Amino acid sequence: MAMKKVLPALSALRASVSRPLGVLLVFALSACSSQDRATSPQEVRSLAGSSQALQSRKIAEGRLRATVNEYATHTPLTLGLVTLNDVCAGGKAKELFFQSGDDQYKIRCALRITAYFGADPHRMGDVLDGILTAGDRYASQHDDSASIPFHHIDGRSAFVDYYRGTGPNPTGPNLPEPAGLFGRLQSLSWDSVRSTPKKLIEEASACLQHDPPTTRCLREPSSKTVSDIREQFGMVFKLEVPSITYYTVCKDGKTASAG
């Protein structure tokens, strides 16, 4: 008789436990919705290869290459090497702690170009003057693109005087030689020519992965090195343009792209 009383009680207990477990299972599945999951590698590749991504990539790359071409065309610098890094990264799963915002998008693509130029170290004053003069033209035209944002104002003429031997070190007495022009849009650095020991532009980083459309890494020309440019011209200038995020697909479906 005792066993007959125990069995119904066990059945009732199992039923009472299974109901909340079922509710918890449904809740867990809903928490793993498409809004909260990390983007799969397959979806990243599909989105990176979409027509909209390809068009945005083309526009962004064209803008960056146009900036490099402005220096090659309108300044005394001679283009020697261009490196391009293009990465499309998938969004992360829902970040409950240490939120970085990487869980807000399905994919985000960014492109960066670095250019290396050759110049005559014995003509540094004239070289810098030519760069600043080209920048003056953009300033006078109020060109928002500011392909060459460095000009003679803001004390930059002092760089020219210093390298021509007609003015003091613009960074201050007994300080290292100035070796760059830096701004919000670009940075232009160069081999030191008056300091001992000299501080030289480093070699471009090697490509670790090239797997379009998610990852592109280019060197143009592929066999050229920074040392080659220095040997040919005497010194090296390095132009760095901030990375451009040109294509983003948010998890709520909104899309942002270049152009």
mmCIF file of C-alpha atoms in Angstrom:
data_model
loop_
_atom_site.group_PDB
_atom_site.id
_atom_site.type_symbol
_atom_site.label_atom_id
_atom_site.label_comp_id
_atom_site.label_asym_id
_atom_site.label_seq_id
_atom_site.Cartn_x
_atom_site.Cartn_y
_atom_site.Cartn_z
ATOM 1 C CA MET A 1 0.000 0.000 0.000
ATOM 2 C CA ALA A 2 2.874 2.355 0.796
ATOM 3 C CA MET A 3 4.369 1.858 -2.701
ATOM 4 C CA LYS A 4 1.032 2.688 -4.325
ATOM 5 C CA LYS A 5 1.008 6.041 -2.493
ATOM 6 C CA VAL A 6 4.629 6.848 -3.427
ATOM 7 C CA LEU A 7 4.310 6.280 -7.216
ATOM 8 C CA PRO A 8 1.687 9.015 -7.842
ATOM 9 C CA ALA A 9 3.781 11.434 -5.807
ATOM 10 C CA LEU A 10 6.873 10.731 -7.950
ATOM 11 C CA SER A 11 4.866 11.246 -11.129
ATOM 12 C CA ALA A 12 3.607 14.578 -9.888
ATOM 13 C CA LEU A 13 7.153 15.618 -8.973
ATOM 14 C CA ARG A 14 8.465 14.743 -12.441
ATOM 15 C CA ALA A 15 5.707 16.756 -14.063
ATOM 16 C CA SER A 16 6.354 19.779 -11.875
ATOM 17 C CA VAL A 17 10.088 19.660 -12.682
ATOM 18 C CA SER A 18 9.680 19.081 -16.436
ATOM 19 C CA ARG A 19 7.499 22.174 -16.891
ATOM 20 C CA PRO A 20 10.088 24.739 -15.731
ATOM 21 C CA LEU A 21 12.828 22.860 -17.573
ATOM 22 C CA GLY A 22 10.774 23.143 -20.727
ATOM 23 C CA VAL A 23 10.293 26.851 -20.134
ATOM 24 C CA LEU A 24 14.046 27.258 -19.570
ATOM 25 C CA LEU A 25 14.786 25.377 -22.798
ATOM 26 C CA VAL A 26 12.496 27.641 -24.804
ATOM 27 C CA PHE A 27 14.092 30.694 -23.178
ATOM 28 C CA ALA A 28 17.588 29.452 -23.993
ATOM 29 C CA LEU A 29 16.693 28.828 -27.620
ATOM 30 C CA SER A 30 15.171 32.278 -27.968
ATOM 31 C CA ALA A 31 18.346 33.790 -26.507
ATOM 32 C CA CYS A 32 20.310 32.182 -29.349
ATOM 33 C CA SER A 33 18.405 34.093 -32.020
ATOM 34 C CA SER A 34 20.120 35.485 -35.107
ATOM 35 C CA GLN A 35 20.521 38.813 -33.271
ATOM 36 C CA ASP A 36 22.696 37.227 -30.604
ATOM 37 C CA ARG A 37 24.812 34.680 -32.465
ATOM 38 C CA ALA A 38 28.265 35.328 -33.867
ATOM 39 C CA THR A 39 28.326 35.577 -37.658
ATOM 40 C CA SER A 40 29.391 32.294 -39.217
ATOM 41 C CA PRO A 41 32.438 32.217 -41.533
ATOM 42 C CA GLN A 42 30.144 31.203 -44.383
ATOM 43 C CA GLU A 43 27.902 34.237 -43.883
ATOM 44 C CA VAL A 44 30.914 36.545 -43.581
ATOM 45 C CA ARG A 45 32.213 35.303 -46.929
ATOM 46 C CA SER A 46 28.779 35.641 -48.520
ATOM 47 C CA LEU A 47 28.289 39.213 -47.279
ATOM 48 C CA ALA A 48 31.857 40.224 -48.173
ATOM 49 C CA GLY A 49 31.308 38.998 -51.720
ATOM 50 C CA SER A 50 27.937 40.681 -52.198
ATOM 51 C CA SER A 51 27.498 43.242 -54.937
ATOM 52 C CA GLN A 52 27.015 46.035 -52.401
ATOM 53 C CA ALA A 53 30.221 45.138 -50.564
ATOM 54 C CA LEU A 54 32.175 44.908 -53.807
ATOM 55 C CA GLN A 55 30.925 48.312 -54.941
ATOM 56 C CA SER A 56 31.722 49.929 -51.586
ATOM 57 C CA ARG A 57 35.176 48.338 -51.625
ATOM 58 C CA LYS A 58 35.813 49.726 -55.092
ATOM 59 C CA ILE A 59 34.819 53.251 -54.050
ATOM 60 C CA ALA A 60 36.925 53.213 -50.870
ATOM 61 C CA GLU A 61 39.971 51.790 -52.590
ATOM 62 C CA GLY A 62 39.638 54.331 -55.393
ATOM 63 C CA ARG A 63 39.665 57.198 -52.894
ATOM 64 C CA LEU A 64 42.758 55.942 -51.114
ATOM 65 C CA ARG A 65 44.639 55.254 -54.328
ATOM 66 C CA ALA A 66 43.708 58.726 -55.578
ATOM 67 C CA THR A 67 45.376 60.227 -52.497
ATOM 68 C CA VAL A 68 48.555 58.246 -53.166
ATOM 69 C CA ASN A 69 48.462 59.378 -56.785
ATOM 70 C CA GLU A 70 48.219 63.038 -55.716
ATOM 71 C CA TYR A 71 51.561 62.739 -53.948
ATOM 72 C CA ALA A 72 53.099 60.874 -56.875
ATOM 73 C CA THR A 73 51.836 63.442 -59.384
ATOM 74 C CA HIS A 74 52.038 66.799 -57.611
ATOM 75 C CA THR A 75 55.018 66.522 -55.248
ATOM 76 C CA PRO A 76 58.754 65.810 -55.725
ATOM 77 C CA LEU A 77 58.226 62.313 -54.247
ATOM 78 C CA THR A 78 58.528 59.240 -56.479
ATOM 79 C CA LEU A 79 56.196 56.346 -55.716
ATOM 80 C CA GLY A 80 58.038 53.094 -55.050
ATOM 81 C CA LEU A 81 55.712 50.706 -53.199
ATOM 82 C CA VAL A 82 52.048 50.458 -52.177
ATOM 83 C CA THR A 83 50.665 48.010 -49.622
ATOM 84 C CA LEU A 84 46.964 47.308 -49.181
ATOM 85 C CA ASN A 85 45.218 45.508 -46.324
ATOM 86 C CA ASP A 86 41.502 44.771 -46.572
ATOM 87 C CA VAL A 87 39.692 42.725 -43.894
ATOM 88 C CA CYS A 88 36.014 41.820 -43.446
ATOM 89 C CA ALA A 89 35.339 40.607 -39.891
ATOM 90 C CA GLY A 90 32.210 38.911 -38.585
ATOM 91 C CA GLY A 91 30.340 40.174 -35.548
ATOM 92 C CA LYS A 92 30.609 38.456 -32.186
ATOM 93 C CA ALA A 93 27.964 36.736 -30.092
ATOM 94 C CA LYS A 94 26.027 38.824 -27.572
ATOM 95 C CA GLU A 95 28.473 40.503 -25.226
ATOM 96 C CA LEU A 96 27.040 40.516 -21.701
ATOM 97 C CA PHE A 97 30.236 41.779 -20.099
ATOM 98 C CA PHE A 98 33.132 43.911 -21.389
ATOM 99 C CA GLN A 99 31.011 45.186 -24.254
ATOM 100 C CA SER A 100 33.001 46.387 -27.264
ATOM 101 C CA GLY A 101 30.169 46.831 -29.759
ATOM 102 C CA ASP A 102 31.414 43.948 -31.900
ATOM 103 C CA ASP A 103 28.119 42.125 -31.240
ATOM 104 C CA GLN A 104 26.104 44.836 -32.972
ATOM 105 C CA TYR A 105 26.976 43.940 -36.567
ATOM 106 C CA LYS A 106 27.008 40.914 -38.846
ATOM 107 C CA ILE A 107 30.049 42.075 -40.784
ATOM 108 C CA ARG A 108 32.359 45.067 -40.909
ATOM 109 C CA CYS A 109 34.936 45.684 -43.651
ATOM 110 C CA ALA A 110 37.885 48.062 -43.406
ATOM 111 C CA LEU A 111 40.602 49.004 -45.869
ATOM 112 C CA ARG A 112 44.030 50.544 -45.309
ATOM 113 C CA ILE A 113 46.706 51.663 -47.777
ATOM 114 C CA THR A 114 50.317 52.616 -47.051
ATOM 115 C CA ALA A 115 52.594 54.117 -49.691
ATOM 116 C CA TYR A 116 56.379 54.375 -49.780
ATOM 117 C CA PHE A 117 58.147 57.045 -51.850
ATOM 118 C CA GLY A 118 61.741 57.781 -52.753
ATOM 119 C CA ALA A 119 63.427 61.192 -52.561
ATOM 120 C CA ASP A 120 66.849 62.822 -52.742
ATOM 121 C CA PRO A 121 68.107 63.464 -49.180
ATOM 122 C CA HIS A 122 70.309 66.310 -50.436
ATOM 123 C CA ARG A 123 67.178 68.193 -51.560
ATOM 124 C CA MET A 124 65.092 67.720 -48.407
ATOM 125 C CA GLY A 125 64.226 71.422 -48.163
ATOM 126 C CA ASP A 126 62.952 71.514 -51.744
ATOM 127 C CA VAL A 127 61.115 68.199 -51.338
ATOM 128 C CA LEU A 128 59.202 69.385 -48.258
ATOM 129 C CA ASP A 129 58.531 72.757 -49.859
ATOM 130 C CA GLY A 130 57.017 70.979 -52.859
ATOM 131 C CA ILE A 131 54.778 68.855 -50.609
ATOM 132 C CA LEU A 132 53.574 71.871 -48.632
ATOM 133 C CA THR A 133 52.997 73.869 -51.823
ATOM 134 C CA ALA A 134 50.767 71.086 -53.158
ATOM 135 C CA GLY A 135 48.864 71.168 -49.867
ATOM 136 C CA ASP A 136 48.510 74.952 -50.159
ATOM 137 C CA ARG A 137 46.538 74.462 -53.368
ATOM 138 C CA TYR A 138 44.003 72.246 -51.617
ATOM 139 C CA ALA A 139 43.691 74.717 -48.758
ATOM 140 C CA SER A 140 43.048 77.604 -51.178
ATOM 141 C CA GLN A 141 40.379 75.578 -52.976
ATOM 142 C CA HIS A 142 38.710 74.599 -49.673
ATOM 143 C CA ASP A 143 38.861 71.011 -50.860
ATOM 144 C CA ASP A 144 37.098 68.865 -48.240
ATOM 145 C CA SER A 145 38.883 65.732 -49.423
ATOM 146 C CA ALA A 146 42.238 67.266 -48.386
ATOM 147 C CA SER A 147 44.226 64.772 -50.430
ATOM 148 C CA ILE A 148 47.371 66.568 -49.247
ATOM 149 C CA PRO A 149 46.463 68.188 -45.907
ATOM 150 C CA PHE A 150 49.918 69.606 -45.097
ATOM 151 C CA HIS A 151 50.688 73.227 -46.018
ATOM 152 C CA HIS A 152 52.967 76.103 -45.076
ATOM 153 C CA ILE A 153 50.793 77.558 -42.342
ATOM 154 C CA ASP A 154 50.826 76.373 -38.707
ATOM 155 C CA GLY A 155 54.589 76.687 -38.551
ATOM 156 C CA ARG A 156 55.364 74.030 -41.136
ATOM 157 C CA SER A 157 57.520 76.460 -43.152
ATOM 158 C CA ALA A 158 60.027 76.032 -40.328
ATOM 159 C CA PHE A 159 60.601 72.458 -41.524
ATOM 160 C CA VAL A 160 61.687 73.772 -44.912
ATOM 161 C CA ASP A 161 63.996 76.374 -43.361
ATOM 162 C CA TYR A 162 65.554 73.758 -41.090
ATOM 163 C CA TYR A 163 66.390 71.370 -43.915
ATOM 164 C CA ARG A 164 67.720 74.217 -46.049
ATOM 165 C CA GLY A 165 70.020 75.219 -43.206
ATOM 166 C CA THR A 166 68.436 78.651 -42.745
ATOM 167 C CA GLY A 167 66.462 77.983 -39.561
ATOM 168 C CA PRO A 168 66.599 76.163 -36.233
ATOM 169 C CA ASN A 169 65.169 72.742 -35.454
ATOM 170 C CA PRO A 170 61.392 73.361 -35.328
ATOM 171 C CA THR A 171 60.967 70.777 -32.578
ATOM 172 C CA GLY A 172 63.352 72.632 -30.310
ATOM 173 C CA PRO A 173 67.081 73.025 -29.617
ATOM 174 C CA ASN A 174 69.064 69.891 -28.843
ATOM 175 C CA LEU A 175 66.086 67.711 -29.807
ATOM 176 C CA PRO A 176 66.002 64.943 -32.438
ATOM 177 C CA GLU A 177 65.475 65.909 -36.047
ATOM 178 C CA PRO A 178 61.802 66.237 -37.048
ATOM 179 C CA ALA A 179 60.925 63.192 -39.084
ATOM 180 C CA GLY A 180 57.295 63.578 -39.965
ATOM 181 C CA LEU A 181 54.181 65.631 -40.621
ATOM 182 C CA PHE A 182 51.195 64.358 -38.689
ATOM 183 C CA GLY A 183 47.525 65.216 -38.914
ATOM 184 C CA ARG A 184 44.051 63.803 -38.417
ATOM 185 C CA LEU A 185 43.751 62.676 -42.032
ATOM 186 C CA GLN A 186 47.255 61.410 -42.763
ATOM 187 C CA SER A 187 50.774 60.995 -41.488
ATOM 188 C CA LEU A 188 53.885 61.468 -43.607
ATOM 189 C CA SER A 189 57.168 60.289 -42.086
ATOM 190 C CA TRP A 190 60.676 59.985 -43.522
ATOM 191 C CA ASP A 191 64.197 58.731 -42.960
ATOM 192 C CA SER A 192 66.179 61.114 -40.800
ATOM 193 C CA VAL A 193 69.018 62.707 -42.753
ATOM 194 C CA ARG A 194 70.693 65.039 -40.233
ATOM 195 C CA SER A 195 70.643 62.891 -37.106
ATOM 196 C CA THR A 196 73.239 60.419 -35.868
ATOM 197 C CA PRO A 197 72.411 57.599 -35.698
ATOM 198 C CA LYS A 198 69.798 57.819 -38.423
ATOM 199 C CA LYS A 199 66.260 56.618 -37.835
ATOM 200 C CA LEU A 200 65.012 54.821 -40.948
ATOM 201 C CA ILE A 201 61.573 53.841 -42.174
ATOM 202 C CA GLU A 202 61.002 50.163 -41.442
ATOM 203 C CA GLU A 203 60.210 47.516 -44.018
ATOM 204 C CA ALA A 204 56.567 46.957 -44.901
ATOM 205 C CA SER A 205 54.891 44.109 -43.006
ATOM 206 C CA ALA A 206 54.682 40.802 -44.834
ATOM 207 C CA CYS A 207 51.294 39.557 -45.999
ATOM 208 C CA LEU A 208 50.005 36.905 -43.611
ATOM 209 C CA GLN A 209 46.814 36.040 -45.468
ATOM 210 C CA HIS A 210 45.239 36.757 -48.847
ATOM 211 C CA ASP A 211 41.817 35.129 -49.154
ATOM 212 C CA PRO A 212 39.378 37.353 -51.075
ATOM 213 C CA PRO A 213 36.740 38.537 -50.551
ATOM 214 C CA THR A 214 37.152 38.359 -46.755
ATOM 215 C CA THR A 215 40.866 39.193 -46.628
ATOM 216 C CA ARG A 216 43.072 40.922 -49.166
ATOM 217 C CA CYS A 217 46.752 41.747 -48.755
ATOM 218 C CA LEU A 218 48.614 43.290 -51.691
ATOM 219 C CA ARG A 219 52.121 44.601 -52.337
ATOM 220 C CA GLU A 220 52.628 46.555 -55.558
ATOM 221 C CA PRO A 221 55.121 45.698 -56.942
ATOM 222 C CA SER A 222 55.292 42.404 -55.066
ATOM 223 C CA SER A 223 59.093 42.111 -55.124
ATOM 224 C CA LYS A 224 59.888 45.723 -54.125
ATOM 225 C CA THR A 225 61.219 46.496 -50.649
ATOM 226 C CA VAL A 226 61.739 49.695 -48.678
ATOM 227 C CA SER A 227 65.486 49.046 -48.825
ATOM 228 C CA ASP A 228 65.259 48.921 -52.627
ATOM 229 C CA ILE A 229 63.672 52.379 -52.672
ATOM 230 C CA ARG A 230 66.303 53.769 -50.326
ATOM 231 C CA GLU A 231 69.109 52.336 -52.416
ATOM 232 C CA GLN A 232 67.638 53.821 -55.586
ATOM 233 C CA PHE A 233 66.757 57.327 -54.329
ATOM 234 C CA GLY A 234 68.735 57.857 -51.145
ATOM 235 C CA MET A 235 65.844 58.086 -48.655
ATOM 236 C CA VAL A 236 62.277 56.917 -48.066
ATOM 237 C CA PHE A 237 59.018 58.715 -47.240
ATOM 238 C CA LYS A 238 56.082 56.753 -45.800
ATOM 239 C CA LEU A 239 52.484 57.880 -46.274
ATOM 240 C CA GLU A 240 49.854 56.407 -43.952
ATOM 241 C CA VAL A 241 46.145 57.068 -44.380
ATOM 242 C CA PRO A 242 43.745 56.043 -41.587
ATOM 243 C CA SER A 243 41.795 52.853 -42.167
ATOM 244 C CA ILE A 244 38.400 53.334 -43.855
ATOM 245 C CA THR A 245 35.434 51.259 -42.662
ATOM 246 C CA TYR A 246 33.634 51.007 -45.968
ATOM 247 C CA TYR A 247 30.927 48.388 -45.432
ATOM 248 C CA THR A 248 28.926 47.410 -42.343
ATOM 249 C CA VAL A 249 25.845 45.231 -41.982
ATOM 250 C CA CYS A 250 24.233 45.575 -38.566
ATOM 251 C CA LYS A 251 22.352 42.730 -36.926
ATOM 252 C CA ASP A 252 19.158 44.762 -37.157
ATOM 253 C CA GLY A 253 19.533 44.709 -40.952
ATOM 254 C CA LYS A 254 20.753 48.266 -41.449
ATOM 255 C CA THR A 255 23.634 48.711 -43.890
ATOM 256 C CA ALA A 256 26.285 51.421 -44.094
ATOM 257 C CA SER A 257 28.632 51.657 -47.071
ATOM 258 C CA ALA A 258 31.008 53.996 -48.877
ATOM 259 C CA GLY A 259 29.702 56.198 -51.612
#
